[in-house]
PDB file of C-alpha atoms in Angstrom:
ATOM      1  CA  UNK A   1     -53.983  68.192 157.919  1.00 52.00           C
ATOM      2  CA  UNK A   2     -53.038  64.393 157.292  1.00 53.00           C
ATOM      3  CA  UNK A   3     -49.541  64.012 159.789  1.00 50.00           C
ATOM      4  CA  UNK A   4     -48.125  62.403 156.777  1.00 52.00           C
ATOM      5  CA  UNK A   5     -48.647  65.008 154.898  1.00 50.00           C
ATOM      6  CA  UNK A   6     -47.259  67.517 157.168  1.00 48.00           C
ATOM      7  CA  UNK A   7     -44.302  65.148 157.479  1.00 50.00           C
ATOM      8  CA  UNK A   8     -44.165  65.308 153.665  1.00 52.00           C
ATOM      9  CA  UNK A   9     -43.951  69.508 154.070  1.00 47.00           C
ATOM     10  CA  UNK A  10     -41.153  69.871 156.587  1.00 44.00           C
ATOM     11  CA  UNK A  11     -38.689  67.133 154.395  1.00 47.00           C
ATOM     12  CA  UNK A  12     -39.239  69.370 151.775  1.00 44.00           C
ATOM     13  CA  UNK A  13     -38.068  72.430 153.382  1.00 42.00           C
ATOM     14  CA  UNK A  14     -35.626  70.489 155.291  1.00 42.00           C
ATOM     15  CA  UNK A  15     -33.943  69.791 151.627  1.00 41.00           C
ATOM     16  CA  UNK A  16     -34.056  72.954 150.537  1.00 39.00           C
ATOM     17  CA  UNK A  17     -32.393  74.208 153.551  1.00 40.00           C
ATOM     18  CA  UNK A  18     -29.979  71.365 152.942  1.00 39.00           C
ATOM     19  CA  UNK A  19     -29.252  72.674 149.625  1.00 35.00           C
ATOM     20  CA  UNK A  20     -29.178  76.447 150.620  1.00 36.00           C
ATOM     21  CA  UNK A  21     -26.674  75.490 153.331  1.00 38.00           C
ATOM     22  CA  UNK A  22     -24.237  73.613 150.771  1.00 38.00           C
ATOM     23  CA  UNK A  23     -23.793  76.481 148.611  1.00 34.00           C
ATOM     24  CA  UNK A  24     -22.169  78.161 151.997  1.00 36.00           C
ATOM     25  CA  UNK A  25     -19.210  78.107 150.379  1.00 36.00           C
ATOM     26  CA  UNK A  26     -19.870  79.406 147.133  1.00 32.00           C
ATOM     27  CA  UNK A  27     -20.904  82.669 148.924  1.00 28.00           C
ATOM     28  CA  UNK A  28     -18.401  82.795 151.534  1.00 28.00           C
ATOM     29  CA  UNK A  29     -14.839  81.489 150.195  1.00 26.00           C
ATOM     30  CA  UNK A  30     -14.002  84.082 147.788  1.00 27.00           C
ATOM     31  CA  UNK A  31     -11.022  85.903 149.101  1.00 28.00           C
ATOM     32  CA  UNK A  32     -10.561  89.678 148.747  1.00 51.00           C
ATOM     33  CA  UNK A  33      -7.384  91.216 147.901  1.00 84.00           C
ATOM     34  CA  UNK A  34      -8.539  94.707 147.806  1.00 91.00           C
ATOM     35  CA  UNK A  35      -7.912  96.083 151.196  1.00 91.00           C
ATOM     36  CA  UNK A  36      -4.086  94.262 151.052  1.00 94.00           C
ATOM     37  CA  UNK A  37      -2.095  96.737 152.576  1.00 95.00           C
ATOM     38  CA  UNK A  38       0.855  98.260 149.648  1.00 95.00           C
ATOM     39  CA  UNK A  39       2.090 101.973 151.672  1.00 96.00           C
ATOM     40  CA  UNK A  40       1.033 104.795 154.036  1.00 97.00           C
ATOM     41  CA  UNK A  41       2.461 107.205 155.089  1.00 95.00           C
ATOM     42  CA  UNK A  42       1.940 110.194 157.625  1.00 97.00           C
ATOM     43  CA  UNK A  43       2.603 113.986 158.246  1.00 96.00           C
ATOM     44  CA  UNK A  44       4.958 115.239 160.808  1.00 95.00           C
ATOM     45  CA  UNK A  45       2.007 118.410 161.818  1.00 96.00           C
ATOM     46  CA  UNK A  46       0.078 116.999 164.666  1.00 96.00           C
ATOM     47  CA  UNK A  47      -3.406 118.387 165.305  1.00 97.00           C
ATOM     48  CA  UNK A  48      -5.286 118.611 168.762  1.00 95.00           C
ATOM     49  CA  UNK A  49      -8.468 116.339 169.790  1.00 95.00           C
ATOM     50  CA  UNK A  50     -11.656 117.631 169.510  1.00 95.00           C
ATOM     51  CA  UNK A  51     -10.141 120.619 167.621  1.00 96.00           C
ATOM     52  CA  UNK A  52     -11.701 122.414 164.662  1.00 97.00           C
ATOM     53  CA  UNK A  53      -9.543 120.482 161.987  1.00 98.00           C
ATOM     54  CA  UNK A  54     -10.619 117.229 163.472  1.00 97.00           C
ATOM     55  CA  UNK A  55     -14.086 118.039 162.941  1.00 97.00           C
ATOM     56  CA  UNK A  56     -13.743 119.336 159.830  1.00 98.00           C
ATOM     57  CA  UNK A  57     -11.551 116.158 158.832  1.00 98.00           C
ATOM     58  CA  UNK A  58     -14.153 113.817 160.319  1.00 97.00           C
ATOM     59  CA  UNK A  59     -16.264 115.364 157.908  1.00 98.00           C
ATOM     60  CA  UNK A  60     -13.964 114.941 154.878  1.00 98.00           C
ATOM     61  CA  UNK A  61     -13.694 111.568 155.507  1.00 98.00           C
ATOM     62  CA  UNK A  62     -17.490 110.999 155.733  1.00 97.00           C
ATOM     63  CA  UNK A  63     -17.050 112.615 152.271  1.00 98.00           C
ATOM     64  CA  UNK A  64     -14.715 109.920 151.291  1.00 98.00           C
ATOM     65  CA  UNK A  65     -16.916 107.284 152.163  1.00 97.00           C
ATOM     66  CA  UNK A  66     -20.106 108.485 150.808  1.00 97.00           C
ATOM     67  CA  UNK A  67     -18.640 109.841 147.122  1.00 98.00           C
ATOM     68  CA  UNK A  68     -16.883 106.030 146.781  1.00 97.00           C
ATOM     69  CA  UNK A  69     -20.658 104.609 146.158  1.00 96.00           C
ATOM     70  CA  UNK A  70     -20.849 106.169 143.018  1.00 96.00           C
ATOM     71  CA  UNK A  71     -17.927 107.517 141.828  1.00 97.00           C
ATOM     72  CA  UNK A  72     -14.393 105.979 141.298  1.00 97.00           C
ATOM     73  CA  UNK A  73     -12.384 109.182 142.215  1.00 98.00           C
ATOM     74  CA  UNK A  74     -13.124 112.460 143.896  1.00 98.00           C
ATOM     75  CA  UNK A  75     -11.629 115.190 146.034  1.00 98.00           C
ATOM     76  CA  UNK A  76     -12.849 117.510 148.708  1.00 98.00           C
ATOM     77  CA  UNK A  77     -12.076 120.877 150.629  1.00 97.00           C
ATOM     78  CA  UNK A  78     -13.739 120.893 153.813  1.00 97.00           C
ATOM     79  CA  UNK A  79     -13.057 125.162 154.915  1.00 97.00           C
ATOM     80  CA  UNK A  80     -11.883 125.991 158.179  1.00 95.00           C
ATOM     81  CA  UNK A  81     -11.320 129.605 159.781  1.00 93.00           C
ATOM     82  CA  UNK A  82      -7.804 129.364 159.011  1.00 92.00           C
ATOM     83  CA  UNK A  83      -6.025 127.566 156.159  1.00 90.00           C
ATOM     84  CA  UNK A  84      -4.287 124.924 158.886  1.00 93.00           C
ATOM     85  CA  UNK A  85      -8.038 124.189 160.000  1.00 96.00           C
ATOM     86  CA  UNK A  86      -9.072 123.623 156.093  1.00 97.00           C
ATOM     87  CA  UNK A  87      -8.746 119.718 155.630  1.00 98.00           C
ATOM     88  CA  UNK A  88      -8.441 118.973 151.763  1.00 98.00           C
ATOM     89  CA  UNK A  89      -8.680 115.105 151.058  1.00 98.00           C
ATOM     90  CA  UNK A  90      -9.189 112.780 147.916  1.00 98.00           C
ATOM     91  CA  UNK A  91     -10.199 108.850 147.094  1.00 98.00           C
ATOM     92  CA  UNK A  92      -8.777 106.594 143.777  1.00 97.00           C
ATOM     93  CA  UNK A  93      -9.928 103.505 143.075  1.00 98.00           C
ATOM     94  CA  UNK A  94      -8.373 101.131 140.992  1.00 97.00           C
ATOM     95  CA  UNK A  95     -10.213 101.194 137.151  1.00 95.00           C
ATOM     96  CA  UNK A  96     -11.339  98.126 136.827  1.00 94.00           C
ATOM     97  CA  UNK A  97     -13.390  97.889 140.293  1.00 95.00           C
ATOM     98  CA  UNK A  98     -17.498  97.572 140.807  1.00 96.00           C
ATOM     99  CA  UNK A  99     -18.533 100.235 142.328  1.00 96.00           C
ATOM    100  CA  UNK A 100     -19.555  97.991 145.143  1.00 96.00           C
ATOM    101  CA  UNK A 101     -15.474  96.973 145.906  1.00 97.00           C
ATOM    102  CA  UNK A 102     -14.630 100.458 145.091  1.00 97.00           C
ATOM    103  CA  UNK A 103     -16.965 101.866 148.010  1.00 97.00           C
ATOM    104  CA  UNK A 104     -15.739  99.193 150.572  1.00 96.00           C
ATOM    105  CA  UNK A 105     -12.359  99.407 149.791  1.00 97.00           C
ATOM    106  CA  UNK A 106     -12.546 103.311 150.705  1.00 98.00           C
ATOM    107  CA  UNK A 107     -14.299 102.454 153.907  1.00 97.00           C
ATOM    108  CA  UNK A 108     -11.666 100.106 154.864  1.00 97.00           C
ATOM    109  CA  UNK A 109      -9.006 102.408 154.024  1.00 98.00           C
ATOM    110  CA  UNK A 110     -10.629 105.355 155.847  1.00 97.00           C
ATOM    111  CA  UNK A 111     -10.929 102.734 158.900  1.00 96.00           C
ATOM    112  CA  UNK A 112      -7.002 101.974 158.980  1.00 97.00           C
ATOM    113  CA  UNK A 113      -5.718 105.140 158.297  1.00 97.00           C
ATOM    114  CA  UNK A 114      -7.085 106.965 162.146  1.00 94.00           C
ATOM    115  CA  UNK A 115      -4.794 104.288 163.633  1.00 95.00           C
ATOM    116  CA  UNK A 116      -1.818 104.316 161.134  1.00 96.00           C
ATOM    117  CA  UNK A 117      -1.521 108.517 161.717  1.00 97.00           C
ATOM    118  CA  UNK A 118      -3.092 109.042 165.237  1.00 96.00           C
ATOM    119  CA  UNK A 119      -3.962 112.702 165.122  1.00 96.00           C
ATOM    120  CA  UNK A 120      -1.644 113.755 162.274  1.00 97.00           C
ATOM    121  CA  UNK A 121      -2.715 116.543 159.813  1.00 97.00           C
ATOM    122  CA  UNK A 122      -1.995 114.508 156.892  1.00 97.00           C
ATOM    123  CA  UNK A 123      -1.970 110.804 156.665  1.00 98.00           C
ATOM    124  CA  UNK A 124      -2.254 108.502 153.166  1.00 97.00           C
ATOM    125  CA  UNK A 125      -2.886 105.132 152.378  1.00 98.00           C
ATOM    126  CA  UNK A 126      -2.648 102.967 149.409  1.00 97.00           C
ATOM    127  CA  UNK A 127      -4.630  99.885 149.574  1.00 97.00           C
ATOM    128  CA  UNK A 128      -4.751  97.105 146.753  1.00 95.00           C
ATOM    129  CA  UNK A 129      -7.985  98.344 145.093  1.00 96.00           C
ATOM    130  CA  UNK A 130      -7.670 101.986 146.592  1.00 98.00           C
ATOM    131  CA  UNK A 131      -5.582 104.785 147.767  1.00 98.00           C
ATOM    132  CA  UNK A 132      -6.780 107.944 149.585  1.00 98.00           C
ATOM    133  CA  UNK A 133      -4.920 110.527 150.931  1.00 98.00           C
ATOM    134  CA  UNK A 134      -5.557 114.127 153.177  1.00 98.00           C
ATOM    135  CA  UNK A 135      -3.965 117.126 154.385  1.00 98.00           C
ATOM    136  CA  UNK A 136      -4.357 120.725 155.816  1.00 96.00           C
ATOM    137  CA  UNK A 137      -1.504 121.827 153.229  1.00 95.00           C
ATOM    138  CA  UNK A 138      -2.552 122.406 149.396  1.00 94.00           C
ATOM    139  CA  UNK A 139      -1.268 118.908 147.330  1.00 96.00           C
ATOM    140  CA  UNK A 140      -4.615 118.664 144.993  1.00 96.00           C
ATOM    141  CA  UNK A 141      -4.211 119.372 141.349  1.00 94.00           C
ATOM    142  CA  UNK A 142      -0.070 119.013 141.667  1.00 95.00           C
ATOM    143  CA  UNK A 143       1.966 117.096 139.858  1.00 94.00           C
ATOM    144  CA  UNK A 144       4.519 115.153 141.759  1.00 95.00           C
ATOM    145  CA  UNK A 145       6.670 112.247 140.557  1.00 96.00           C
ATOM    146  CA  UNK A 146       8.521 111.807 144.119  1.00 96.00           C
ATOM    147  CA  UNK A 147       9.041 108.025 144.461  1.00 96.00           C
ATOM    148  CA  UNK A 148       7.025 106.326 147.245  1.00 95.00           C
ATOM    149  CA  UNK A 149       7.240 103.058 147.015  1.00 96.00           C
ATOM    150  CA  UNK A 150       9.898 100.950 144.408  1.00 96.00           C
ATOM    151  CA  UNK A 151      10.053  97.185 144.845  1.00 95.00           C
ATOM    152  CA  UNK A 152      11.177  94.191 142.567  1.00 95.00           C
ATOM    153  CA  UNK A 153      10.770  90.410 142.768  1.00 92.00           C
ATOM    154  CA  UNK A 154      14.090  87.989 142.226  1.00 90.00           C
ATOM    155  CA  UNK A 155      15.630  88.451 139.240  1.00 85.00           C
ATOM    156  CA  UNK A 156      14.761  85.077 136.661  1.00 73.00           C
ATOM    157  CA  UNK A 157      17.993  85.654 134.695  1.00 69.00           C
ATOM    158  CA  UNK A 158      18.259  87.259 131.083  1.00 63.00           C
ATOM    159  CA  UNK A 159      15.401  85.845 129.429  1.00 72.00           C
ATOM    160  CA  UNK A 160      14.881  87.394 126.128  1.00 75.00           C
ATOM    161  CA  UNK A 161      11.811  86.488 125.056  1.00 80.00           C
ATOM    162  CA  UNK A 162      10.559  87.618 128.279  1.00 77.00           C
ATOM    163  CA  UNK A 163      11.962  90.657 128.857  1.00 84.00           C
ATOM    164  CA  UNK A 164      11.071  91.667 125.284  1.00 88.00           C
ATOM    165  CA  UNK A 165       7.296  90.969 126.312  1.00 89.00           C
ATOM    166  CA  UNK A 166       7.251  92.886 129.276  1.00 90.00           C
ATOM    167  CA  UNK A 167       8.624  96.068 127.752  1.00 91.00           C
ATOM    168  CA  UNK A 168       6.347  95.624 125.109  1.00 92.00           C
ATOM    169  CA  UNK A 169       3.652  95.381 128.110  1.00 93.00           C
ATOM    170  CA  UNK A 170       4.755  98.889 129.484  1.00 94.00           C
ATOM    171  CA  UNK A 171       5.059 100.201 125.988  1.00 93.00           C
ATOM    172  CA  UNK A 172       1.515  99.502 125.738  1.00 93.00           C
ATOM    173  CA  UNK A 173       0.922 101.009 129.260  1.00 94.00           C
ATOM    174  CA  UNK A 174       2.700 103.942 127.855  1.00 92.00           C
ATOM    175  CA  UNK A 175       1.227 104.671 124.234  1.00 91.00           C
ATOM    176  CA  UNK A 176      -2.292 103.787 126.205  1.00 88.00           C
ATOM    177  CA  UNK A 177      -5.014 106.675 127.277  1.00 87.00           C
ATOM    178  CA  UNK A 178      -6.956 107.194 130.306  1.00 92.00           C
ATOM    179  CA  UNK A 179      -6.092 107.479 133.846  1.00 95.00           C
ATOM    180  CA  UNK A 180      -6.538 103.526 134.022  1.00 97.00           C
ATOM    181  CA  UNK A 181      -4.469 101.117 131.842  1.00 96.00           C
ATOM    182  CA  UNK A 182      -4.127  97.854 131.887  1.00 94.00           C
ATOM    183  CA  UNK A 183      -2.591  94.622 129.232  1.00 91.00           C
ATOM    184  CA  UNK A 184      -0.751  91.578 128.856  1.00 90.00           C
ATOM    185  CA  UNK A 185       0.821  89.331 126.420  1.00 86.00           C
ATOM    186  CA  UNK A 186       0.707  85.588 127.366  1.00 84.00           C
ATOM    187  CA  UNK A 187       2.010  85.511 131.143  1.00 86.00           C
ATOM    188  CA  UNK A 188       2.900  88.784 131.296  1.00 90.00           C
ATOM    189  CA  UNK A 189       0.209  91.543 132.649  1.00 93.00           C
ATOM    190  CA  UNK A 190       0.706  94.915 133.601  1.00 95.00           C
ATOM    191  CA  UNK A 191      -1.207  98.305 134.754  1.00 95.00           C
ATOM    192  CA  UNK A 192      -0.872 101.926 135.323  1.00 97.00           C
ATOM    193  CA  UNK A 193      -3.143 104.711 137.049  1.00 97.00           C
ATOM    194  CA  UNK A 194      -2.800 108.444 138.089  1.00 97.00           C
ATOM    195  CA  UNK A 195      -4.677 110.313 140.680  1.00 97.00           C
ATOM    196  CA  UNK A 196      -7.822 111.485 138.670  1.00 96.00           C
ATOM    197  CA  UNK A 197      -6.480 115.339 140.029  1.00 96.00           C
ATOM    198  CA  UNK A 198      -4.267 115.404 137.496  1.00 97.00           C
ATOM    199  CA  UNK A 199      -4.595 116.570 133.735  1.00 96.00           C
ATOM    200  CA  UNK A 200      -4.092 114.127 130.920  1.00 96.00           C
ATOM    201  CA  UNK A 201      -0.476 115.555 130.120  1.00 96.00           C
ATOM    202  CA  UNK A 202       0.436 115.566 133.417  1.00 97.00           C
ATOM    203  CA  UNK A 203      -0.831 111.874 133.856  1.00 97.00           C
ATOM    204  CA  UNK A 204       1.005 111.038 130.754  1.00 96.00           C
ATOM    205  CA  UNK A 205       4.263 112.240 132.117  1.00 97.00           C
ATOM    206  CA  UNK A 206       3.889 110.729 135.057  1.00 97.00           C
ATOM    207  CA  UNK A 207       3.304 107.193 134.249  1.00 97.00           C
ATOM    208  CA  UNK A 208       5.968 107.368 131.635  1.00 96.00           C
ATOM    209  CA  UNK A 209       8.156 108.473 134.539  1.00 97.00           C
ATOM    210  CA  UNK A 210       6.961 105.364 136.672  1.00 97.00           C
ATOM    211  CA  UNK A 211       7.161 102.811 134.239  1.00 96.00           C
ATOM    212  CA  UNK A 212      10.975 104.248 132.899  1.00 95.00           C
ATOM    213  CA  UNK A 213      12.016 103.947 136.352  1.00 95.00           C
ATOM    214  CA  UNK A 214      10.566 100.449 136.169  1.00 94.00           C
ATOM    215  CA  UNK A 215      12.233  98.800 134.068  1.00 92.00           C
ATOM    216  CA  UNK A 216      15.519 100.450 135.275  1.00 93.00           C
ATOM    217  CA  UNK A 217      15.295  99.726 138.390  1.00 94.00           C
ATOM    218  CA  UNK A 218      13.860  96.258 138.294  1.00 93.00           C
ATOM    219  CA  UNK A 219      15.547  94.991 135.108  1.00 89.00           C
ATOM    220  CA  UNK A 220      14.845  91.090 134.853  1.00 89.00           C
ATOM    221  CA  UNK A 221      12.726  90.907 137.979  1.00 91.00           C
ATOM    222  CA  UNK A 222       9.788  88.693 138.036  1.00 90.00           C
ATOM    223  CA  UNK A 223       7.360  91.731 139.162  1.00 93.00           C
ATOM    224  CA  UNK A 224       7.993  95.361 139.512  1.00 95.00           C
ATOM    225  CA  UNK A 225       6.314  98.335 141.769  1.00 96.00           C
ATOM    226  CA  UNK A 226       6.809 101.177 141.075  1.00 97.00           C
ATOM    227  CA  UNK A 227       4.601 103.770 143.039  1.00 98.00           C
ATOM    228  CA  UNK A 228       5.170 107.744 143.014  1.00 97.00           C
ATOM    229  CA  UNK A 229       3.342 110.165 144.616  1.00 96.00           C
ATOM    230  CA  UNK A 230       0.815 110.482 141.741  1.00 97.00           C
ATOM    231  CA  UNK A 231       0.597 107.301 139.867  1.00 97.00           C
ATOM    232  CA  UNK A 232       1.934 104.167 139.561  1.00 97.00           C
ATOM    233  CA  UNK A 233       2.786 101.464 136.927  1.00 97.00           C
ATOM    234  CA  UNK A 234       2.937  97.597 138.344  1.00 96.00           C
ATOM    235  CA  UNK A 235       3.993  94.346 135.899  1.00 94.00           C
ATOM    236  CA  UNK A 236       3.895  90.632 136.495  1.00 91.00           C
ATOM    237  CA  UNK A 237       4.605  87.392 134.955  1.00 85.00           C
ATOM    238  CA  UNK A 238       2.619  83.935 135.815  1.00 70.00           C
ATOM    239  CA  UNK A 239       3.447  82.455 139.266  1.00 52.00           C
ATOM    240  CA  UNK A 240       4.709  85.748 140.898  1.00 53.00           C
ATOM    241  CA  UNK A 241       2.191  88.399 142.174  1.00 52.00           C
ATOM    242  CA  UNK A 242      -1.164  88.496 139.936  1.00 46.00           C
ATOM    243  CA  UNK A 243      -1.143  92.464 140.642  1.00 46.00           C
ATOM    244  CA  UNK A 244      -2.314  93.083 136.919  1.00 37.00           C
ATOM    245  CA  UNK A 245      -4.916  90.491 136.546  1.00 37.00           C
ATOM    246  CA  UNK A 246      -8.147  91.473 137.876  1.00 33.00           C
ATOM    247  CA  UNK A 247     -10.359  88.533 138.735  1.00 29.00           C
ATOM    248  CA  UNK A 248      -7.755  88.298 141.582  1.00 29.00           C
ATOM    249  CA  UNK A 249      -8.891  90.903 143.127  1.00 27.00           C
ATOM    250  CA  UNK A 250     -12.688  89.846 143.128  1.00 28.00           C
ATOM    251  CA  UNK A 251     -14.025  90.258 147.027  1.00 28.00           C
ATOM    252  CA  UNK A 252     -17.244  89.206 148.860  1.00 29.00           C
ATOM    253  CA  UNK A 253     -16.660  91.387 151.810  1.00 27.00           C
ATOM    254  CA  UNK A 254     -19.359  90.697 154.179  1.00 33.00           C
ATOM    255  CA  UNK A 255     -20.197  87.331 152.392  1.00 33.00           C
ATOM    256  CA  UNK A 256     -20.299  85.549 155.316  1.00 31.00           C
ATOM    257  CA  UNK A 257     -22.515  87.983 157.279  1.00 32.00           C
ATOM    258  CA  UNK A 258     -24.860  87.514 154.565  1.00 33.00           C
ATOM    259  CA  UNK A 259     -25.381  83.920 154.470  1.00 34.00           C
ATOM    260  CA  UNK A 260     -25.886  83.938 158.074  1.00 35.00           C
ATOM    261  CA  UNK A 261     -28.482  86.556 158.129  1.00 34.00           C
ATOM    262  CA  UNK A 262     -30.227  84.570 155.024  1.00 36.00           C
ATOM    263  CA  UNK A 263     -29.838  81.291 156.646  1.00 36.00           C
ATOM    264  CA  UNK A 264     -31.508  82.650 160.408  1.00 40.00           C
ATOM    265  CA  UNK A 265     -34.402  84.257 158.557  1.00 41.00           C
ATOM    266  CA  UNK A 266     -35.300  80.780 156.528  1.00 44.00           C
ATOM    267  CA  UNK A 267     -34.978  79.280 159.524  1.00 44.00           C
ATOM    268  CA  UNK A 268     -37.360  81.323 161.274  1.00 45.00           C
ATOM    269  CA  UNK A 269     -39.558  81.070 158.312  1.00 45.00           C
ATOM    270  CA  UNK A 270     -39.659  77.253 158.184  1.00 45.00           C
ATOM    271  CA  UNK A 271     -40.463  77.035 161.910  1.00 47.00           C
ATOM    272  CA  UNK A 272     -43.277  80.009 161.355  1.00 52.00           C
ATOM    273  CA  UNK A 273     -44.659  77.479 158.794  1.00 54.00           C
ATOM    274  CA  UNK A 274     -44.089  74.098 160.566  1.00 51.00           C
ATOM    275  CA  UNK A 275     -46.038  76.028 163.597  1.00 51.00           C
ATOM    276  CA  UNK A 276     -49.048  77.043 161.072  1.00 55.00           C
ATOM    277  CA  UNK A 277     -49.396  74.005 159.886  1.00 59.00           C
ATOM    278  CA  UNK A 278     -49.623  72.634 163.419  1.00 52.00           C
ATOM    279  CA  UNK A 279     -52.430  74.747 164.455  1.00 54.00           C
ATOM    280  CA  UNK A 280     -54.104  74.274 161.502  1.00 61.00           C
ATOM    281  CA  UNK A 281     -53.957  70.398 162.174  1.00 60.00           C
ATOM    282  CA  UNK A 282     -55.366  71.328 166.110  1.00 48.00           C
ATOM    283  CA  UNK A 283     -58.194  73.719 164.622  1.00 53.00           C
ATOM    284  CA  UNK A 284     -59.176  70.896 162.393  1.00 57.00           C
ATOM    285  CA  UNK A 285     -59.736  68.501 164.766  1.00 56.00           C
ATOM    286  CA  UNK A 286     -60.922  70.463 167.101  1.00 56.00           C
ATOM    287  CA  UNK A 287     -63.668  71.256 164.581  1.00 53.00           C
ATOM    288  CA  UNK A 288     -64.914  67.808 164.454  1.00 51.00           C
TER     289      UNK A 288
END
């Protein structure tokens, strides 16, 4: 083969490598919100390494992990000889997550929460995007409306119109159905979710709980969290925290793995056929 022509090959590729490499950015900036850290908490009951509830929680969380790739919620009993060596666990993502961000927001939780509750019986942890939670004492299928987690943004003074559109938002959240609910009106966005182990009523009652307590407690604040043990209810307003909106919480976890990985295998390929070609130029004059 002509040199020039070869020449004309590898500029080719070279560009298109360009190009590939320029979009590095594209696949890699996106930032994830998901995993952001919002509460955990831990039991008191310690249990003993290499003991039969640690095995039989290692397995639960395996459970966890697996169930996340295709499901949004789920719960598990893993049974022990005794009932303080049964380890009962469950997963919730948020509604409006791929299943993709669902599954790797459970593996991230599952990854914090060993170190958060070293070799505690029960340990919980609400992620962003996710929230699991597991125990060797009975809590599935139980209603409870114990606070966990309240918090308000500065107040912006009475503001009317605004307050009138975020209780409208929560009214919304409210009247809404489903486990998952979510709305806005102009700059205000809100949302609301119960654990999927509880029954519609109970879910009903508990979010009306939350979001009462919310705007009590938070009155003209700029945001509002307000997290018990079985649901929560979260609002917002432009410029404070987005916790409503979901395109914030868009991720490209492992993003950057990827590209590197896609941009050492063209490489290899482009040297694989630079190298071809150069044989095939030897052969040919060898041949001659």
């Amino acid at each position: 083969m002509p040199m020039a022509k070869l020449r004309n090959i590898i500029k080719t590729l070279s560009f298109f490598f360009f190009l590939l490499a320029a979009t590095a950015p594209s696949l890699s900036s996106a930032t994830s919100a998901i995993d952001t850290f919002v509460f955990g908490g831990c039991s008191q009951q310690k249990f003993s390494p290499a003991s039969a509830y640690e095995s039989n929680l290692n397995s639960l969380l395996t459970s966890l992990v697996n169930s996340a790739t295709y499901s949004s919620y789920n719960n598990f009993t893993i049974m022990g000889s005794s009932s303080t060596d049964t380890a009962r666990g469950l997963f919730q993502c948020r509604g409006d997550l791929s299943m993709p961000d669902c599954a790797t927001c459970v593996v991230r939780a599952v990854s914090q929460v060993g170190p958060l509750c070293p070799f505690t019986c029960g340990g919980a942890l609400q992620l962003a995007g996710c929230y699991i939670k597991y125990d060797n004492i009975s809590f599935l299928g139980q209603e409870d409306k114990t606070v966990v987690l309240k918090k308000c943004g500065p107040s912006e003074g009475y503001n009317t119109d605004g307050i009138s559109r975020r209780d409208a938002v929560l009214t919304e959240l409210v009247n809404g159905g489903g486990y998952f609910r979510a709305g806005g009106s102009g700059d205000v966005q809100g949302m609301g979710q119960c654990v999927g182990d509880l029954t519609v009523s109970e879910c009903q009652d508990c979010l009306g709980t939350a979001i009462g307590r919310l705007k009590n407690d938070c009155g003209t604040a700029v945001f509002g969290d307000m997290f018990l043990a079985k649901c929560y209810a979260r609002y917002s307003t432009d410029g404070a925290q987005h916790y409503a909106k979901s395109h914030s919480y868009k991720t490209n976890y492992g993003g950057e793995r990827t590209f590197a990985v896609i941009i050492g295998l063209l490489a290899t390929v482009v040297l694989l056929i630079i190298f071809l070609l150069f044989l095939r130029g030897v052969c040919s004059r060898g041949g001659k």
